[in-house]
mmCIF file of C-alpha atoms in Angstrom:
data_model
loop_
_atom_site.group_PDB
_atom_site.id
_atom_site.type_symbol
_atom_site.label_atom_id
_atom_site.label_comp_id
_atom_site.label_asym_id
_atom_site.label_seq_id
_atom_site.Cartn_x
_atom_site.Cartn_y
_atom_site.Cartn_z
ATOM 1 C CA UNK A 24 0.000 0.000 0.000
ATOM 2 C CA UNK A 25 0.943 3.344 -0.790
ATOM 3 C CA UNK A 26 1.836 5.722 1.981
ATOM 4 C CA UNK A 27 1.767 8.642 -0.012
ATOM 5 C CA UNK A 28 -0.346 8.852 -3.499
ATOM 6 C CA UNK A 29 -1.483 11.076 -5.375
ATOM 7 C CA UNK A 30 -3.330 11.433 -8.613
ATOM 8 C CA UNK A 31 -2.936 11.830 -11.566
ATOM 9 C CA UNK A 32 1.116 11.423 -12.079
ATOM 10 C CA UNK A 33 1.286 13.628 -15.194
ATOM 11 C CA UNK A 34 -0.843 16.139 -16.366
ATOM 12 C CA UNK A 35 -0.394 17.540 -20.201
ATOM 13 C CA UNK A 36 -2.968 20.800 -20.498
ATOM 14 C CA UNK A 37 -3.526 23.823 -22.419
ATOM 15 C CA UNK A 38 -3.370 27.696 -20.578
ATOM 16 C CA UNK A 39 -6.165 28.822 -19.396
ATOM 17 C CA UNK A 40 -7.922 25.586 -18.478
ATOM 18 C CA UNK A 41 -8.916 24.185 -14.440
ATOM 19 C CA UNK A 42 -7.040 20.906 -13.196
ATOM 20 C CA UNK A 43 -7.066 19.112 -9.809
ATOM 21 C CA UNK A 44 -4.441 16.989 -8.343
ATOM 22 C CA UNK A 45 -5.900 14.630 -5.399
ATOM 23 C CA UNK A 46 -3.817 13.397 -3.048
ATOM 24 C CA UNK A 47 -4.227 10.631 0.033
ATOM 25 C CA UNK A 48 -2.296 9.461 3.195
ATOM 26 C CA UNK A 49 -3.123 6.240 5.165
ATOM 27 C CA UNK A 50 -0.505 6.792 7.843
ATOM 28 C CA UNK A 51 -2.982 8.336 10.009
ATOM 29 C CA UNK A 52 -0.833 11.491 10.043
ATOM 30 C CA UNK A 53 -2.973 14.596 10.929
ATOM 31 C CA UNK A 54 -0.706 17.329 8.615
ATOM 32 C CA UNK A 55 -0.424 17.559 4.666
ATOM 33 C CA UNK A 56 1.789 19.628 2.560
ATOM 34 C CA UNK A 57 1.281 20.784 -1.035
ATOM 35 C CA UNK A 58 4.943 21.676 -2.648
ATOM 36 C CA UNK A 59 6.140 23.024 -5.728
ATOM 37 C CA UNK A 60 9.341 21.904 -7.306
ATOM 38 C CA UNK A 61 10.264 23.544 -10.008
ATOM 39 C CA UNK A 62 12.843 22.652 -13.170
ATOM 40 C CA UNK A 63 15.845 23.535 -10.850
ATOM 41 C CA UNK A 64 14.477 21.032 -8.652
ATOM 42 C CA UNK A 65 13.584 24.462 -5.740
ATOM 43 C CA UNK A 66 11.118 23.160 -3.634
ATOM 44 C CA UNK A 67 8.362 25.680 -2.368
ATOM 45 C CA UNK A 68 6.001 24.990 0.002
ATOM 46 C CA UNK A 69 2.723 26.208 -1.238
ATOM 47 C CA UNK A 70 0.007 25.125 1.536
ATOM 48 C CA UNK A 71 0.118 23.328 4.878
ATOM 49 C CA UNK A 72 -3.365 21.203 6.847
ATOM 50 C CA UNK A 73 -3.207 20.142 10.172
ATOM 51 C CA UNK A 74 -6.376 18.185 10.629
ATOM 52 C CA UNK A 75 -8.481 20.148 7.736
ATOM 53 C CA UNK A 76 -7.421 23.039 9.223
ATOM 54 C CA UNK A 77 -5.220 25.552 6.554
ATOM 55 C CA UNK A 78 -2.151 26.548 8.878
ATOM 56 C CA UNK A 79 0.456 27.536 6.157
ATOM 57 C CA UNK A 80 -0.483 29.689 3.009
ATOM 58 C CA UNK A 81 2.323 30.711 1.241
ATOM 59 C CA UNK A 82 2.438 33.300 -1.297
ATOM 60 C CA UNK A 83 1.024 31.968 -3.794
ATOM 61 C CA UNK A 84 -1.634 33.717 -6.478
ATOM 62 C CA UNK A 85 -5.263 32.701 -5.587
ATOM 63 C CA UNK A 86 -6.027 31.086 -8.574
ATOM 64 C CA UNK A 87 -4.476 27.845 -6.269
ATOM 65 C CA UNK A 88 -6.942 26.605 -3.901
ATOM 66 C CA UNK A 89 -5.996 23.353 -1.850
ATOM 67 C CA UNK A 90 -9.348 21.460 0.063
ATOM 68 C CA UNK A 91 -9.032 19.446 3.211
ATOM 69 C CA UNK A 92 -12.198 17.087 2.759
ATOM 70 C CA UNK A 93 -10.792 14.983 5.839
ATOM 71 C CA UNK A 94 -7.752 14.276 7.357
ATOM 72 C CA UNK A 95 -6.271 11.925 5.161
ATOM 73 C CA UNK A 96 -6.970 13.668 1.660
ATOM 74 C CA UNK A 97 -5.499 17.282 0.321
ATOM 75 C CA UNK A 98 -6.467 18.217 -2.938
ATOM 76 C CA UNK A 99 -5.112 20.980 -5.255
ATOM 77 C CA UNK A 100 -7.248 22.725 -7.762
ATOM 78 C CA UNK A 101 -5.456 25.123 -10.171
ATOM 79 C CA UNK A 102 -7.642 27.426 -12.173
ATOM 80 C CA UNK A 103 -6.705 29.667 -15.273
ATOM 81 C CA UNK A 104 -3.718 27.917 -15.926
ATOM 82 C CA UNK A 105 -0.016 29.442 -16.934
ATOM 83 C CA UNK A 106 2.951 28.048 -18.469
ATOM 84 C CA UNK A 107 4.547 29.215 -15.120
ATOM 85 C CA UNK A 108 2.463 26.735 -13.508
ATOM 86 C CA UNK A 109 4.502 23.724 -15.021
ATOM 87 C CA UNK A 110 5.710 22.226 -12.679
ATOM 88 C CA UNK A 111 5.869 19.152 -10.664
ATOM 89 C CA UNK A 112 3.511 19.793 -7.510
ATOM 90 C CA UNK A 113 4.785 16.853 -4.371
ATOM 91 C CA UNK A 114 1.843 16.135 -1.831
ATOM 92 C CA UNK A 115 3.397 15.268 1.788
ATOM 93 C CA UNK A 116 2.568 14.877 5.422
ATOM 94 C CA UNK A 117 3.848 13.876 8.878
ATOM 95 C CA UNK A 118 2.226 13.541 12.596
ATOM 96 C CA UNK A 119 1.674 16.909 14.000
ATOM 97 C CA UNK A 120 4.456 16.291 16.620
ATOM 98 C CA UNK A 121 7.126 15.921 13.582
ATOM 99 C CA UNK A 122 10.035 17.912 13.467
ATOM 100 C CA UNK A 123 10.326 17.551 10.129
ATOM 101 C CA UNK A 124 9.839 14.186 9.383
ATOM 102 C CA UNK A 125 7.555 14.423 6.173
ATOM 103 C CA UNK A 126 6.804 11.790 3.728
ATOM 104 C CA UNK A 127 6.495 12.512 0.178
ATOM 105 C CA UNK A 128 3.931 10.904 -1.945
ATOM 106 C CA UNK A 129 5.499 10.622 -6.104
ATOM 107 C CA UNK A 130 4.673 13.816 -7.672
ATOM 108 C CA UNK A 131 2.199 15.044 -10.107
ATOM 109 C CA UNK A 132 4.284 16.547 -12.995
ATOM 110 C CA UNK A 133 1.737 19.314 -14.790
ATOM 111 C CA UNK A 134 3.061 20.728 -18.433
ATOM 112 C CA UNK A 135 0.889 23.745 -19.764
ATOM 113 C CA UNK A 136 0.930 24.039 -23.313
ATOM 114 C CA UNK B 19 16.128 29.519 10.430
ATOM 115 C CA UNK B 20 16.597 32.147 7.615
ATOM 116 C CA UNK B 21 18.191 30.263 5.204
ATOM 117 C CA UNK B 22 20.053 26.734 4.269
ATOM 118 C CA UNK B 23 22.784 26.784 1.498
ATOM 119 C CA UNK B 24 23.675 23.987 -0.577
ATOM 120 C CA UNK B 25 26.981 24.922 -1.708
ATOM 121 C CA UNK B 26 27.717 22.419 -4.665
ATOM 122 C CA UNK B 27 24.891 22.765 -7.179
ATOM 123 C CA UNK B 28 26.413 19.210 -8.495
ATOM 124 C CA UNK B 29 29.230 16.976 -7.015
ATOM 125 C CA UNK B 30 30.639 14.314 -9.575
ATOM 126 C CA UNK B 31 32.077 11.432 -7.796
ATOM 127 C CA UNK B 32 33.660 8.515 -8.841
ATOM 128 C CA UNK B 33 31.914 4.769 -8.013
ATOM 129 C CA UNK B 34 33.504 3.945 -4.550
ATOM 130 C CA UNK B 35 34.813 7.248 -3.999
ATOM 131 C CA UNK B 36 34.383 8.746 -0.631
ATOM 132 C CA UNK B 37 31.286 11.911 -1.078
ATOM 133 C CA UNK B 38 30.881 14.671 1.538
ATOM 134 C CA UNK B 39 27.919 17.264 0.392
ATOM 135 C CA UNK B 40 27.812 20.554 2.111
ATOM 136 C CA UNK B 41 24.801 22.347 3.672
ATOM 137 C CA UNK B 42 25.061 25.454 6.296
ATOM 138 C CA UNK B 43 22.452 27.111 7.552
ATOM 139 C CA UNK B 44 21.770 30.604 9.361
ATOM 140 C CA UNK B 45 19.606 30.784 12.298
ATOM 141 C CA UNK B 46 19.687 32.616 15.732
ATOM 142 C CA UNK B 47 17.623 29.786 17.637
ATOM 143 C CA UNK B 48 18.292 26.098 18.162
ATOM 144 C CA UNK B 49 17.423 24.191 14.593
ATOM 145 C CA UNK B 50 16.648 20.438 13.836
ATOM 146 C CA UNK B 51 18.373 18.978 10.824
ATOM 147 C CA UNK B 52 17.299 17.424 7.553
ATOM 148 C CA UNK B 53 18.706 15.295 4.662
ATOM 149 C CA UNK B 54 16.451 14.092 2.219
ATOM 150 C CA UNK B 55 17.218 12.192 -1.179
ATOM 151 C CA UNK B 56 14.772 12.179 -4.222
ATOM 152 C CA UNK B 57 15.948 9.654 -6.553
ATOM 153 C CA UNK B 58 14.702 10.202 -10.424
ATOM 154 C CA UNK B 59 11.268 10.874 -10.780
ATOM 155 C CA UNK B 60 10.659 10.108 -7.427
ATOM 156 C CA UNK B 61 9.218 11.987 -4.012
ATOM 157 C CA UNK B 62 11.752 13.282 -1.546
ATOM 158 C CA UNK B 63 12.492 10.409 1.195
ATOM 159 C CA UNK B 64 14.118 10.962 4.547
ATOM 160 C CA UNK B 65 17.865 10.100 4.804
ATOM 161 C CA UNK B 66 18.592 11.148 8.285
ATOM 162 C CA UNK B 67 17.723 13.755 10.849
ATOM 163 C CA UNK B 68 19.694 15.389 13.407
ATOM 164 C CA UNK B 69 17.360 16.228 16.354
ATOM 165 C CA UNK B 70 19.852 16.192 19.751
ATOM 166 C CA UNK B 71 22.041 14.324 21.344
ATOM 167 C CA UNK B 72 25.217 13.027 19.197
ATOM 168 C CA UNK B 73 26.462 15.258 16.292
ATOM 169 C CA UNK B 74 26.839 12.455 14.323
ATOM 170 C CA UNK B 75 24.294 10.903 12.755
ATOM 171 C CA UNK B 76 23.785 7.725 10.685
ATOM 172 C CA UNK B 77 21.330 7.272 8.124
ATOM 173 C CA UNK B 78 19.743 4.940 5.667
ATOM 174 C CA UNK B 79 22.089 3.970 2.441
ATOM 175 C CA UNK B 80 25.224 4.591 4.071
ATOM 176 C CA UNK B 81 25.129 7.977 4.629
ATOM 177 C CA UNK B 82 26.030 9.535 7.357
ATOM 178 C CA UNK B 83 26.071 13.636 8.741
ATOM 179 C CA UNK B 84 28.065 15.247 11.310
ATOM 180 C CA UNK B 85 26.054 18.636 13.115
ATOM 181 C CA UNK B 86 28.459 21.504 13.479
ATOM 182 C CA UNK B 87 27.090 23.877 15.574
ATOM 183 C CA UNK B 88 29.860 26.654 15.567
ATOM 184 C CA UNK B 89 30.074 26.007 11.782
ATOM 185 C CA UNK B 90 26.531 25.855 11.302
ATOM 186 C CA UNK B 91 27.206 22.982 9.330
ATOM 187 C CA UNK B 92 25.879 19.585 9.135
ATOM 188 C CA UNK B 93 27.296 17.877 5.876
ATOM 189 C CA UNK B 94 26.489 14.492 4.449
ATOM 190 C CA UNK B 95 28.805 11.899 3.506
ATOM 191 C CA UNK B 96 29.354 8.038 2.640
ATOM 192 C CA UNK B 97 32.313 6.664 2.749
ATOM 193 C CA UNK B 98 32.371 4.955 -0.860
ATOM 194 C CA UNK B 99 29.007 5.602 -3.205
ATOM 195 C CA UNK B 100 27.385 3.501 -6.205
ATOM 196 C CA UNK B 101 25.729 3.937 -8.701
ATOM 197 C CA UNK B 102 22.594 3.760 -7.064
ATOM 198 C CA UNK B 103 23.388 6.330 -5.009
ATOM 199 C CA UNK B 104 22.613 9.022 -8.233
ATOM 200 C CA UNK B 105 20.164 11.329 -6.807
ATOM 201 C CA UNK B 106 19.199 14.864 -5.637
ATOM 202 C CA UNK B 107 20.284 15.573 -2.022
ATOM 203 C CA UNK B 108 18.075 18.412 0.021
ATOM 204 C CA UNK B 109 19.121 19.613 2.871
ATOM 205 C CA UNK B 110 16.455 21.156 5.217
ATOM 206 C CA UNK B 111 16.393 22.943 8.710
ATOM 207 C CA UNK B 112 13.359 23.427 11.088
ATOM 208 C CA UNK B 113 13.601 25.760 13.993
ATOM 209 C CA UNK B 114 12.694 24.332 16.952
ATOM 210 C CA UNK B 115 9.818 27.108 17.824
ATOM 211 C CA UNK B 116 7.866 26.850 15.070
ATOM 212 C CA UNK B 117 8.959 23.465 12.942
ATOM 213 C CA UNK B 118 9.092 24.583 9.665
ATOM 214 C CA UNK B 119 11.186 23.458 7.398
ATOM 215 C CA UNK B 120 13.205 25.704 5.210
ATOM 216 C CA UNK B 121 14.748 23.690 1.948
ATOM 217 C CA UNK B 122 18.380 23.978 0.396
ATOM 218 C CA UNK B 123 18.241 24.667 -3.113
ATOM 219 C CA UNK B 124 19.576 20.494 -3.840
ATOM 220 C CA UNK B 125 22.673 18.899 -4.809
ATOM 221 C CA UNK B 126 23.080 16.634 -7.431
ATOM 222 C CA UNK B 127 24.970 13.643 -7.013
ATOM 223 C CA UNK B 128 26.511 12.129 -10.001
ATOM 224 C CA UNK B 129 28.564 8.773 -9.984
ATOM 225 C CA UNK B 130 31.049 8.325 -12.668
ATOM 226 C CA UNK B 131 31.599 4.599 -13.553
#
């Protein structure tokens, strides 16, 4: 079983359309992460849930809006979409008493045409 | 912490070569310390952590990292790497009154047969 997984692994769009990315955790963890890694391989952290509650919102332009349906699933919707928006977007999370311990799910590499 | 450098952009390495990859860090409080490896087209995975206790800490793989605290330092190594070890390195620092983690910018391992 997965730890980590998120859905779809690629995503090949035009600008200007809406996509989602869904993610999951089954390791009963009560935070999840949305990151951005870009070509240079810079992470950014975009968003942050501890127990469907938003805790971290990064500077990021609205047209990014993450949902917390329950504890174990994150989602990403993008709307309007930009070529700066390709990208490869990394779902994590941890316990809320990590340090830093995170675990990553695979990736969800989104290309805008 | 304010920031974490990655000096070495890319490190090429011969197979069974000793590897030491730098990270430093600036911060004015006590910090928790991160490696993480993302192999290609992979998530990020922890390598090791450095939380108290014993500077030097062993990881999974091999690896190992040694916490410098007057240096602000705490740099990876392995003692002889293979080919499997090809990977992006991240090195990331928490601060211990507020846990989150800033990200080095990566280091690229590459092993020369």
């Amino acid at each position: 079983d997965t730890a980590v997984s998120q859905t779809p692994k690629y995503l090949v769009t035009q600008m200007g359309n809406d996509k989602s990315i869904k993610c999951e955790q089954n390791l009963g963890h009560d935070t999840m992460y949305w990151y951005k890694q870009d070509s240079k391989k810079f992470l950014k952290i975009m968003f942050s849930y501890n127990n469907k509650e938003l805790i971290i919102n990064e500077t990021v332009p609205n047209r990014f809006s993450p949902k917390s349906p329950d504890k174990a699933h994150l989602n990403l919707h993008i709307n309007s979409l930009e070529l700066g928006d390709s990208a490869v977007y990394f779902c994590a999370s941890s316990p809320s008493t990590s340090y830093g311990d995170l675990f990553f799910g695979e990736g969800s590499r989104l290309t805008v045409l | 912490a304010q920031s974490v450098t990655q000096l070495d952009s890319q490190v090429p390495v011969f197979e069974e070569a000793p590897v030491e990859l730098r990270c430093n860090y600036s911060s004015s409080v006590s910090v928790y310390l991160f490696w993480y490896v993302q192999y290609p087209n992979q998530g990020l995975q922890l390598l090791l952590k450095y939380l108290s206790g014993s500077t030097l800490v062993k990881g999974i793989n091999g690896f190992e990292a040694e916490f410098n605290k007057s240096q602000t330092s705490f740099h990876l190594r392995k003692p002889s790497v293979h080919i499997s070890d090809t990977a992006e390195y991240f090195c990331a620092v928490s601060e211990r009154s507020n846990y989150q983690l800033i990200w080095g910018a990566g280091t690229k391992l590459i092993i020369k047969p």
